[in-house]
């Protein structure tokens, strides 16, 4: 028991030291206007480098990624059906799909799926 506690304490100490060293070494020391400005072939930029980004598009993209990953998690469920009991497979599949549908319903009610407002 003491061996596990000692090893955990040593690992915690080492990880804290590494995190503190990384934060100290990664600090910027000089803020130069030219280094922080966008580089465009040595000339002054004609317009802002920061283009406006649609928050609606970002939300739709995140929702798409979430459902894409969840579909990738659903595909092996059909293969697992042969190795498990039909009752447990049905329960897990229905609960997973129910959580997906509840999340989709919540996003729909919040208005995140409406492109134009």
PDB file of C-alpha atoms in Angstrom:
ATOM      1  CA  UNK A   1       0.000   0.000   0.000  1.00  0.00           C
ATOM      2  CA  UNK A   2       2.801   2.396   0.902  1.00  0.00           C
ATOM      3  CA  UNK A   3       4.628   1.502  -2.279  1.00  0.00           C
ATOM      4  CA  UNK A   4       1.665   2.581  -4.415  1.00  0.00           C
ATOM      5  CA  UNK A   5       1.274   5.782  -2.398  1.00  0.00           C
ATOM      6  CA  UNK A   6       4.976   6.565  -2.739  1.00  0.00           C
ATOM      7  CA  UNK A   7       4.980   5.916  -6.490  1.00  0.00           C
ATOM      8  CA  UNK A   8       1.883   8.074  -6.954  1.00  0.00           C
ATOM      9  CA  UNK A   9       3.506  10.882  -4.968  1.00  0.00           C
ATOM     10  CA  UNK A  10       6.706  10.636  -7.024  1.00  0.00           C
ATOM     11  CA  UNK A  11       4.759  10.680 -10.304  1.00  0.00           C
ATOM     12  CA  UNK A  12       2.711  13.663  -9.142  1.00  0.00           C
ATOM     13  CA  UNK A  13       5.850  15.540  -8.141  1.00  0.00           C
ATOM     14  CA  UNK A  14       7.601  14.835 -11.445  1.00  0.00           C
ATOM     15  CA  UNK A  15       4.558  15.873 -13.483  1.00  0.00           C
ATOM     16  CA  UNK A  16       4.191  19.105 -11.496  1.00  0.00           C
ATOM     17  CA  UNK A  17       7.866  19.930 -12.033  1.00  0.00           C
ATOM     18  CA  UNK A  18       7.559  19.297 -15.776  1.00  0.00           C
ATOM     19  CA  UNK A  19       4.409  21.466 -16.021  1.00  0.00           C
ATOM     20  CA  UNK A  20       6.032  24.321 -14.096  1.00  0.00           C
ATOM     21  CA  UNK A  21       9.181  24.153 -16.244  1.00  0.00           C
ATOM     22  CA  UNK A  22       7.106  24.094 -19.436  1.00  0.00           C
ATOM     23  CA  UNK A  23       5.100  27.135 -18.384  1.00  0.00           C
ATOM     24  CA  UNK A  24       8.252  29.047 -17.416  1.00  0.00           C
ATOM     25  CA  UNK A  25      10.109  28.174 -20.631  1.00  0.00           C
ATOM     26  CA  UNK A  26       7.160  28.947 -22.906  1.00  0.00           C
ATOM     27  CA  UNK A  27       6.667  32.515 -21.680  1.00  0.00           C
ATOM     28  CA  UNK A  28       7.190  35.229 -24.278  1.00  0.00           C
ATOM     29  CA  UNK A  29       9.792  37.729 -23.260  1.00  0.00           C
ATOM     30  CA  UNK A  30       9.608  40.334 -26.015  1.00  0.00           C
ATOM     31  CA  UNK A  31       6.423  41.680 -27.584  1.00  0.00           C
ATOM     32  CA  UNK A  32       7.503  43.153 -30.882  1.00  0.00           C
ATOM     33  CA  UNK A  33       4.968  44.869 -33.146  1.00  0.00           C
ATOM     34  CA  UNK A  34       6.549  43.455 -36.261  1.00  0.00           C
ATOM     35  CA  UNK A  35       6.692  39.919 -34.925  1.00  0.00           C
ATOM     36  CA  UNK A  36       3.043  39.968 -33.935  1.00  0.00           C
ATOM     37  CA  UNK A  37       1.849  41.452 -37.242  1.00  0.00           C
ATOM     38  CA  UNK A  38       0.955  39.167 -40.169  1.00  0.00           C
ATOM     39  CA  UNK A  39       3.679  38.618 -42.738  1.00  0.00           C
ATOM     40  CA  UNK A  40       2.804  39.355 -46.362  1.00  0.00           C
ATOM     41  CA  UNK A  41       5.901  39.129 -48.571  1.00  0.00           C
ATOM     42  CA  UNK A  42       7.716  41.835 -46.656  1.00  0.00           C
ATOM     43  CA  UNK A  43       5.089  44.486 -47.399  1.00  0.00           C
ATOM     44  CA  UNK A  44       2.565  46.009 -45.053  1.00  0.00           C
ATOM     45  CA  UNK A  45      -0.686  44.063 -45.174  1.00  0.00           C
ATOM     46  CA  UNK A  46      -3.467  45.654 -47.247  1.00  0.00           C
ATOM     47  CA  UNK A  47      -6.265  44.427 -44.983  1.00  0.00           C
ATOM     48  CA  UNK A  48      -6.764  42.749 -41.638  1.00  0.00           C
ATOM     49  CA  UNK A  49      -5.487  39.210 -41.299  1.00  0.00           C
ATOM     50  CA  UNK A  50      -8.428  38.377 -39.057  1.00  0.00           C
ATOM     51  CA  UNK A  51     -11.411  37.522 -41.213  1.00  0.00           C
ATOM     52  CA  UNK A  52     -14.852  37.451 -39.593  1.00  0.00           C
ATOM     53  CA  UNK A  53     -16.109  33.933 -38.960  1.00  0.00           C
ATOM     54  CA  UNK A  54     -19.757  32.944 -38.752  1.00  0.00           C
ATOM     55  CA  UNK A  55     -20.619  31.530 -35.349  1.00  0.00           C
ATOM     56  CA  UNK A  56     -23.650  29.736 -36.823  1.00  0.00           C
ATOM     57  CA  UNK A  57     -21.390  27.915 -39.289  1.00  0.00           C
ATOM     58  CA  UNK A  58     -19.090  26.919 -36.431  1.00  0.00           C
ATOM     59  CA  UNK A  59     -22.011  25.531 -34.380  1.00  0.00           C
ATOM     60  CA  UNK A  60     -23.328  23.539 -37.341  1.00  0.00           C
ATOM     61  CA  UNK A  61     -19.824  22.170 -37.974  1.00  0.00           C
ATOM     62  CA  UNK A  62     -19.438  21.113 -34.324  1.00  0.00           C
ATOM     63  CA  UNK A  63     -22.846  19.417 -34.339  1.00  0.00           C
ATOM     64  CA  UNK A  64     -21.904  17.630 -37.566  1.00  0.00           C
ATOM     65  CA  UNK A  65     -18.640  16.406 -36.026  1.00  0.00           C
ATOM     66  CA  UNK A  66     -20.427  15.165 -32.911  1.00  0.00           C
ATOM     67  CA  UNK A  67     -22.949  13.183 -34.951  1.00  0.00           C
ATOM     68  CA  UNK A  68     -20.225  11.924 -37.265  1.00  0.00           C
ATOM     69  CA  UNK A  69     -18.244  10.512 -34.339  1.00  0.00           C
ATOM     70  CA  UNK A  70     -21.376   9.009 -32.827  1.00  0.00           C
ATOM     71  CA  UNK A  71     -22.224   7.274 -36.097  1.00  0.00           C
ATOM     72  CA  UNK A  72     -18.702   5.869 -36.124  1.00  0.00           C
ATOM     73  CA  UNK A  73     -19.422   4.531 -32.629  1.00  0.00           C
ATOM     74  CA  UNK A  74     -22.719   3.014 -33.786  1.00  0.00           C
ATOM     75  CA  UNK A  75     -21.267   1.039 -36.697  1.00  0.00           C
ATOM     76  CA  UNK A  76     -19.532  -1.654 -34.568  1.00  0.00           C
ATOM     77  CA  UNK A  77     -22.761  -2.212 -32.621  1.00  0.00           C
ATOM     78  CA  UNK A  78     -24.098  -4.403 -35.424  1.00  0.00           C
ATOM     79  CA  UNK A  79     -21.002  -6.602 -35.246  1.00  0.00           C
ATOM     80  CA  UNK A  80     -21.276  -6.916 -31.462  1.00  0.00           C
ATOM     81  CA  UNK A  81     -24.874  -8.114 -31.776  1.00  0.00           C
ATOM     82  CA  UNK A  82     -23.718 -11.666 -32.589  1.00  0.00           C
ATOM     83  CA  UNK A  83     -21.509 -11.959 -29.501  1.00  0.00           C
ATOM     84  CA  UNK A  84     -23.900 -10.477 -26.909  1.00  0.00           C
ATOM     85  CA  UNK A  85     -27.419 -11.187 -25.769  1.00  0.00           C
ATOM     86  CA  UNK A  86     -30.153  -9.541 -27.781  1.00  0.00           C
ATOM     87  CA  UNK A  87     -31.671  -7.885 -24.709  1.00  0.00           C
ATOM     88  CA  UNK A  88     -28.476  -6.100 -23.622  1.00  0.00           C
ATOM     89  CA  UNK A  89     -27.687  -5.134 -27.232  1.00  0.00           C
ATOM     90  CA  UNK A  90     -31.165  -3.656 -27.693  1.00  0.00           C
ATOM     91  CA  UNK A  91     -31.009  -1.778 -24.396  1.00  0.00           C
ATOM     92  CA  UNK A  92     -27.604  -0.244 -25.141  1.00  0.00           C
ATOM     93  CA  UNK A  93     -28.507   0.658 -28.733  1.00  0.00           C
ATOM     94  CA  UNK A  94     -31.828   2.253 -27.809  1.00  0.00           C
ATOM     95  CA  UNK A  95     -30.316   4.230 -24.921  1.00  0.00           C
ATOM     96  CA  UNK A  96     -27.491   5.483 -27.152  1.00  0.00           C
ATOM     97  CA  UNK A  97     -29.904   6.545 -29.895  1.00  0.00           C
ATOM     98  CA  UNK A  98     -32.230   8.123 -27.319  1.00  0.00           C
ATOM     99  CA  UNK A  99     -29.373  10.253 -25.975  1.00  0.00           C
ATOM    100  CA  UNK A 100     -28.542  11.307 -29.548  1.00  0.00           C
ATOM    101  CA  UNK A 101     -32.130  12.230 -30.300  1.00  0.00           C
ATOM    102  CA  UNK A 102     -32.520  14.152 -27.031  1.00  0.00           C
ATOM    103  CA  UNK A 103     -29.371  16.138 -27.840  1.00  0.00           C
ATOM    104  CA  UNK A 104     -30.640  16.865 -31.336  1.00  0.00           C
ATOM    105  CA  UNK A 105     -34.017  17.958 -29.961  1.00  0.00           C
ATOM    106  CA  UNK A 106     -32.278  20.255 -27.454  1.00  0.00           C
ATOM    107  CA  UNK A 107     -30.151  21.838 -30.194  1.00  0.00           C
ATOM    108  CA  UNK A 108     -33.248  22.294 -32.342  1.00  0.00           C
ATOM    109  CA  UNK A 109     -35.168  23.975 -29.516  1.00  0.00           C
ATOM    110  CA  UNK A 110     -32.219  26.267 -28.725  1.00  0.00           C
ATOM    111  CA  UNK A 111     -32.154  27.422 -32.344  1.00  0.00           C
ATOM    112  CA  UNK A 112     -28.648  26.188 -33.133  1.00  0.00           C
ATOM    113  CA  UNK A 113     -29.843  24.444 -36.301  1.00  0.00           C
ATOM    114  CA  UNK A 114     -31.416  27.542 -37.832  1.00  0.00           C
ATOM    115  CA  UNK A 115     -28.994  28.956 -40.370  1.00  0.00           C
ATOM    116  CA  UNK A 116     -30.738  32.288 -41.002  1.00  0.00           C
ATOM    117  CA  UNK A 117     -32.221  34.206 -38.108  1.00  0.00           C
TER     118      UNK A 117
END
